[in-house]
Amino acid sequence: MFLTFEGVDCSGKTTQAALLVDALRARSGAVVHFIREPGGTAISERLREILLDRSNLELSELTELFLFSASRAQLVARFILPALARGEIVVCDRFYDSTTAYQGYGRGLDLDAVRRINAVAAAGTDPDLTVLVDIPVDEIEVRKRASGSLPDRMESAGRAFYERVRRGYLTIAREQPGRFAVFDGMRNVNDIALDIRRAVEERLEQPHREEK
Ligand code: TMP
């Protein structure tokens, strides 16, 4: 079983993914892995450093696309596929929908090309369910300020970029309602977590049928 979490920066998706992992581990006897993108393997974590390093201002948009995809190809081949083959549960904080939303809609790279590259990097590994935690773009600023941390290279993008990314996510989710479940990230953390748990249980009983 392969579950992914998506959303703009500061949406709360990582918190929600962690809460779901705790719930799944407490309830089932299955092995539940919690990984993140970019990252999850030693090589993918090194690519993450390059991608998020604020000093890498010269990184081109196409290079960015390929590095996120390279990180994913490594994670899929060396971690996700073997785990799924053993019948284990994999929960991933971000997957190829991040690339469609950020590099496709956000950076404006050709969407068909992005989708083709996503398909190659994922090697046929599609999520059974993708949780999208949605927040308005104004809220990103509020949460970033409250966190007090320095923005990384990706987080340094402006408001217009995040508007495109958010719109992109909502578009992808509308196109694939069977795979996506969308949650309002402005609600109380525990209420969202409860709804996500219910959605996971429901959706996994009826696998999605649409094309990617
Ligand atoms: P994180 O903050 O959720 O760990 O994600 C790291 C950043 O990388 C975040 O700003 C989103 C961005 N990202 C992309 O632009 N494309 C991708 O394919 C992935 C996986 C992440």
CSV table of C-alpha atoms and ligand atoms in Angstrom, one decimal:
chain,number,residue,atom,x,y,z
A,1,MET,CA,0.0,0.0,0.0
A,2,PHE,CA,1.4,3.3,-1.1
A,3,LEU,CA,0.1,6.6,0.3
A,4,THR,CA,1.4,10.1,-0.5
A,5,PHE,CA,0.9,13.5,1.1
A,6,GLU,CA,1.0,16.7,-0.9
A,7,GLY,CA,0.5,20.5,-0.4
A,8,VAL,CA,2.2,23.8,-0.6
A,9,ASP,CA,5.0,24.5,1.9
A,10,CYS,CA,3.7,25.0,5.5
A,11,SER,CA,0.4,23.3,4.7
A,12,GLY,CA,0.8,20.9,7.6
A,13,LYS,CA,1.0,17.8,5.4
A,14,THR,CA,4.1,16.5,7.2
A,15,THR,CA,2.4,16.7,10.5
A,16,GLN,CA,-0.6,14.9,9.1
A,17,ALA,CA,1.5,12.2,7.4
A,18,ALA,CA,3.3,11.6,10.7
A,19,LEU,CA,-0.1,11.3,12.6
A,20,LEU,CA,-1.4,8.8,10.0
A,21,VAL,CA,1.8,6.8,10.3
A,22,ASP,CA,1.4,6.6,14.1
A,23,ALA,CA,-2.3,5.5,13.6
A,24,LEU,CA,-1.4,2.9,11.1
A,25,ARG,CA,1.4,1.5,13.2
A,26,ALA,CA,-0.8,1.4,16.3
A,27,ARG,CA,-3.6,-0.4,14.5
A,28,SER,CA,-2.1,-2.9,12.0
A,29,GLY,CA,0.6,-5.4,12.4
A,30,ALA,CA,2.1,-4.4,9.1
A,31,VAL,CA,5.4,-2.7,8.6
A,32,VAL,CA,4.8,1.1,7.9
A,33,HIS,CA,7.6,3.2,6.4
A,34,PHE,CA,7.6,6.9,6.6
A,35,ILE,CA,9.8,8.6,4.0
A,36,ARG,CA,10.1,12.1,2.4
A,37,GLU,CA,10.8,13.5,-1.0
A,38,PRO,CA,13.3,14.7,-2.0
A,39,GLY,CA,15.2,12.2,0.2
A,40,GLY,CA,14.6,8.8,1.7
A,41,THR,CA,17.9,7.3,0.5
A,42,ALA,CA,21.5,8.5,1.1
A,43,ILE,CA,21.8,9.6,-2.5
A,44,SER,CA,18.4,11.2,-2.6
A,45,GLU,CA,19.2,13.2,0.6
A,46,ARG,CA,22.4,14.5,-1.1
A,47,LEU,CA,20.3,15.6,-4.1
A,48,ARG,CA,17.9,17.3,-1.6
A,49,GLU,CA,20.8,19.3,-0.2
A,50,ILE,CA,21.7,20.6,-3.7
A,51,LEU,CA,18.0,21.4,-4.4
A,52,LEU,CA,17.3,23.3,-1.2
A,53,ASP,CA,20.6,25.0,-0.8
A,54,ARG,CA,19.9,28.8,-0.9
A,55,SER,CA,23.3,29.5,-2.4
A,56,ASN,CA,22.5,27.4,-5.6
A,57,LEU,CA,20.9,30.4,-7.3
A,58,GLU,CA,22.2,29.4,-10.7
A,59,LEU,CA,20.2,26.1,-10.8
A,60,SER,CA,18.2,26.1,-14.0
A,61,GLU,CA,14.5,25.1,-13.9
A,62,LEU,CA,15.1,22.1,-16.1
A,63,THR,CA,18.0,21.0,-13.9
A,64,GLU,CA,15.8,21.3,-10.9
A,65,LEU,CA,13.2,19.1,-12.6
A,66,PHE,CA,15.8,16.4,-13.4
A,67,LEU,CA,17.3,16.5,-9.9
A,68,PHE,CA,13.9,16.0,-8.2
A,69,SER,CA,13.2,13.2,-10.7
A,70,ALA,CA,16.6,11.6,-10.1
A,71,SER,CA,16.0,11.7,-6.4
A,72,ARG,CA,12.6,10.0,-7.0
A,73,ALA,CA,14.0,7.4,-9.4
A,74,GLN,CA,16.6,6.4,-6.7
A,75,LEU,CA,14.0,6.2,-3.9
A,76,VAL,CA,11.5,4.2,-6.1
A,77,ALA,CA,14.2,1.7,-7.2
A,78,ARG,CA,16.0,1.2,-4.0
A,79,PHE,CA,13.3,1.7,-1.4
A,80,ILE,CA,9.6,1.9,-2.4
A,81,LEU,CA,9.4,-0.9,-4.9
A,82,PRO,CA,11.2,-3.5,-2.7
A,83,ALA,CA,9.1,-2.4,0.3
A,84,LEU,CA,5.8,-2.7,-1.7
A,85,ALA,CA,6.9,-6.1,-3.0
A,86,ARG,CA,7.3,-7.3,0.6
A,87,GLY,CA,3.7,-6.2,1.2
A,88,GLU,CA,4.7,-3.3,3.5
A,89,ILE,CA,3.0,0.1,3.8
A,90,VAL,CA,4.8,3.1,2.5
A,91,VAL,CA,3.8,6.7,3.4
A,92,CYS,CA,5.7,9.3,1.4
A,93,ASP,CA,5.8,13.0,2.2
A,94,ARG,CA,5.5,14.4,-1.4
A,95,PHE,CA,5.8,12.4,-4.6
A,96,TYR,CA,5.4,13.1,-8.3
A,97,ASP,CA,2.4,15.4,-7.8
A,98,SER,CA,4.9,17.9,-6.2
A,99,THR,CA,6.8,17.9,-9.5
A,100,THR,CA,3.7,18.5,-11.5
A,101,ALA,CA,2.6,21.3,-9.2
A,102,TYR,CA,5.9,23.0,-8.5
A,103,GLN,CA,8.0,22.5,-11.7
A,104,GLY,CA,5.0,22.2,-14.1
A,105,TYR,CA,2.4,24.7,-12.8
A,106,GLY,CA,4.8,26.7,-10.6
A,107,ARG,CA,7.9,27.1,-12.8
A,108,GLY,CA,5.9,26.9,-16.0
A,109,LEU,CA,7.7,23.9,-17.5
A,110,ASP,CA,5.8,22.0,-20.2
A,111,LEU,CA,3.2,19.9,-18.4
A,112,ASP,CA,3.3,17.0,-20.8
A,113,ALA,CA,7.1,16.7,-20.5
A,114,VAL,CA,6.8,16.9,-16.7
A,115,ARG,CA,4.2,14.1,-16.7
A,116,ARG,CA,6.4,11.9,-19.0
A,117,ILE,CA,9.4,12.4,-16.8
A,118,ASN,CA,7.3,11.7,-13.7
A,119,ALA,CA,6.2,8.4,-15.2
A,120,VAL,CA,9.7,7.4,-16.1
A,121,ALA,CA,11.1,8.2,-12.6
A,122,ALA,CA,8.2,6.5,-10.8
A,123,ALA,CA,8.6,3.3,-12.9
A,124,GLY,CA,4.9,2.5,-12.7
A,125,THR,CA,4.7,3.1,-8.9
A,126,ASP,CA,1.5,5.1,-8.5
A,127,PRO,CA,0.1,6.0,-5.1
A,128,ASP,CA,-3.1,4.2,-4.0
A,129,LEU,CA,-4.2,7.4,-2.3
A,130,THR,CA,-2.9,10.9,-2.3
A,131,VAL,CA,-3.8,13.3,0.5
A,132,LEU,CA,-3.8,16.9,-0.5
A,133,VAL,CA,-3.7,19.4,2.4
A,134,ASP,CA,-4.9,22.7,1.0
A,135,ILE,CA,-4.2,26.2,2.6
A,136,PRO,CA,-4.6,29.7,1.1
A,137,VAL,CA,-1.4,31.3,0.0
A,138,ASP,CA,-1.6,34.1,2.6
A,139,GLU,CA,-1.4,31.4,5.3
A,140,ILE,CA,2.0,30.3,4.0
A,141,GLU,CA,3.5,33.7,5.0
A,142,VAL,CA,1.8,33.6,8.4
A,143,ARG,CA,3.1,30.1,9.2
A,144,LYS,CA,6.6,30.9,7.8
A,145,ARG,CA,6.9,34.0,10.0
A,146,ALA,CA,5.7,32.0,13.0
A,147,SER,CA,8.3,29.3,12.5
A,148,GLY,CA,11.1,31.8,12.4
A,149,SER,CA,13.3,29.6,10.2
A,150,LEU,CA,15.2,30.8,7.2
A,151,PRO,CA,13.4,29.9,3.9
A,152,ASP,CA,15.3,27.4,1.8
A,153,ARG,CA,15.9,27.8,-2.0
A,154,MET,CA,12.4,26.6,-2.9
A,155,GLU,CA,10.7,28.5,-0.2
A,156,SER,CA,12.2,31.7,-1.4
A,157,ALA,CA,9.9,31.8,-4.4
A,158,GLY,CA,7.3,34.5,-4.3
A,159,ARG,CA,3.6,34.7,-3.8
A,160,ALA,CA,2.6,34.4,-7.4
A,161,PHE,CA,4.6,31.2,-7.6
A,162,TYR,CA,2.7,29.7,-4.7
A,163,GLU,CA,-0.6,30.8,-6.2
A,164,ARG,CA,0.3,28.8,-9.4
A,165,VAL,CA,1.4,25.8,-7.3
A,166,ARG,CA,-1.8,25.8,-5.2
A,167,ARG,CA,-3.9,26.1,-8.3
A,168,GLY,CA,-1.9,23.3,-9.9
A,169,TYR,CA,-2.6,21.0,-7.0
A,170,LEU,CA,-6.3,21.7,-7.0
A,171,THR,CA,-6.4,21.1,-10.8
A,172,ILE,CA,-4.6,17.7,-10.5
A,173,ALA,CA,-6.8,16.7,-7.6
A,174,ARG,CA,-10.0,17.5,-9.6
A,175,GLU,CA,-8.7,15.6,-12.6
A,176,GLN,CA,-8.1,12.4,-10.5
A,177,PRO,CA,-10.8,12.3,-7.8
A,178,GLY,CA,-10.4,8.6,-7.3
A,179,ARG,CA,-6.8,8.9,-6.2
A,180,PHE,CA,-7.0,12.2,-4.4
A,181,ALA,CA,-8.6,13.2,-1.1
A,182,VAL,CA,-8.5,17.0,-0.4
A,183,PHE,CA,-8.5,18.4,3.1
A,184,ASP,CA,-8.9,22.0,4.4
A,185,GLY,CA,-5.5,22.7,6.1
A,186,MET,CA,-7.0,25.6,8.1
A,187,ARG,CA,-9.0,23.3,10.3
A,188,ASN,CA,-7.9,21.9,13.6
A,189,VAL,CA,-5.0,19.4,13.3
A,190,ASN,CA,-6.7,16.6,15.1
A,191,ASP,CA,-10.0,17.0,13.2
A,192,ILE,CA,-8.1,16.8,9.9
A,193,ALA,CA,-6.2,13.8,11.1
A,194,LEU,CA,-9.4,12.0,11.9
A,195,ASP,CA,-10.9,12.7,8.5
A,196,ILE,CA,-7.7,11.6,6.8
A,197,ARG,CA,-7.8,8.3,8.7
A,198,ARG,CA,-11.4,7.7,7.6
A,199,ALA,CA,-10.6,8.6,4.0
A,200,VAL,CA,-7.6,6.2,4.0
A,201,GLU,CA,-9.9,3.4,5.3
A,202,GLU,CA,-12.6,4.1,2.8
A,203,ARG,CA,-10.6,4.7,-0.3
A,204,LEU,CA,-8.4,1.7,0.2
A,205,GLU,CA,-11.4,-0.5,0.1
A,206,GLN,CA,-12.2,0.7,-3.5
A,207,PRO,CA,-8.9,1.2,-5.5
A,208,HIS,CA,-8.9,4.1,-8.1
A,209,ARG,CA,-9.3,3.5,-11.8
A,210,GLU,CA,-8.3,6.7,-13.6
A,211,GLU,CA,-5.2,7.1,-15.7
A,212,LYS,CA,-2.4,9.2,-14.3
B,1,TMP,P1,9.5,19.7,1.9
B,1,TMP,O1,9.7,21.1,2.4
B,1,TMP,O2,8.1,19.2,1.9
B,1,TMP,O3,10.4,18.7,2.4
B,1,TMP,O4,9.8,19.8,0.3
B,1,TMP,C1,11.0,20.4,-0.1
B,1,TMP,C2,10.7,21.5,-1.2
B,1,TMP,O5,10.9,20.9,-2.5
B,1,TMP,C3,9.3,22.1,-1.2
B,1,TMP,O6,9.5,23.5,-1.3
B,1,TMP,C4,8.7,21.5,-2.4
B,1,TMP,C5,9.8,21.2,-3.3
B,1,TMP,N1,9.6,20.1,-4.3
B,1,TMP,C6,9.5,20.4,-5.7
B,1,TMP,O7,9.6,21.6,-6.0
B,1,TMP,N2,9.3,19.4,-6.5
B,1,TMP,C7,9.3,18.1,-6.1
B,1,TMP,O8,9.2,17.2,-7.0
B,1,TMP,C8,9.4,17.8,-4.7
B,1,TMP,C9,9.4,16.4,-4.3
B,1,TMP,C10,9.6,18.8,-3.8
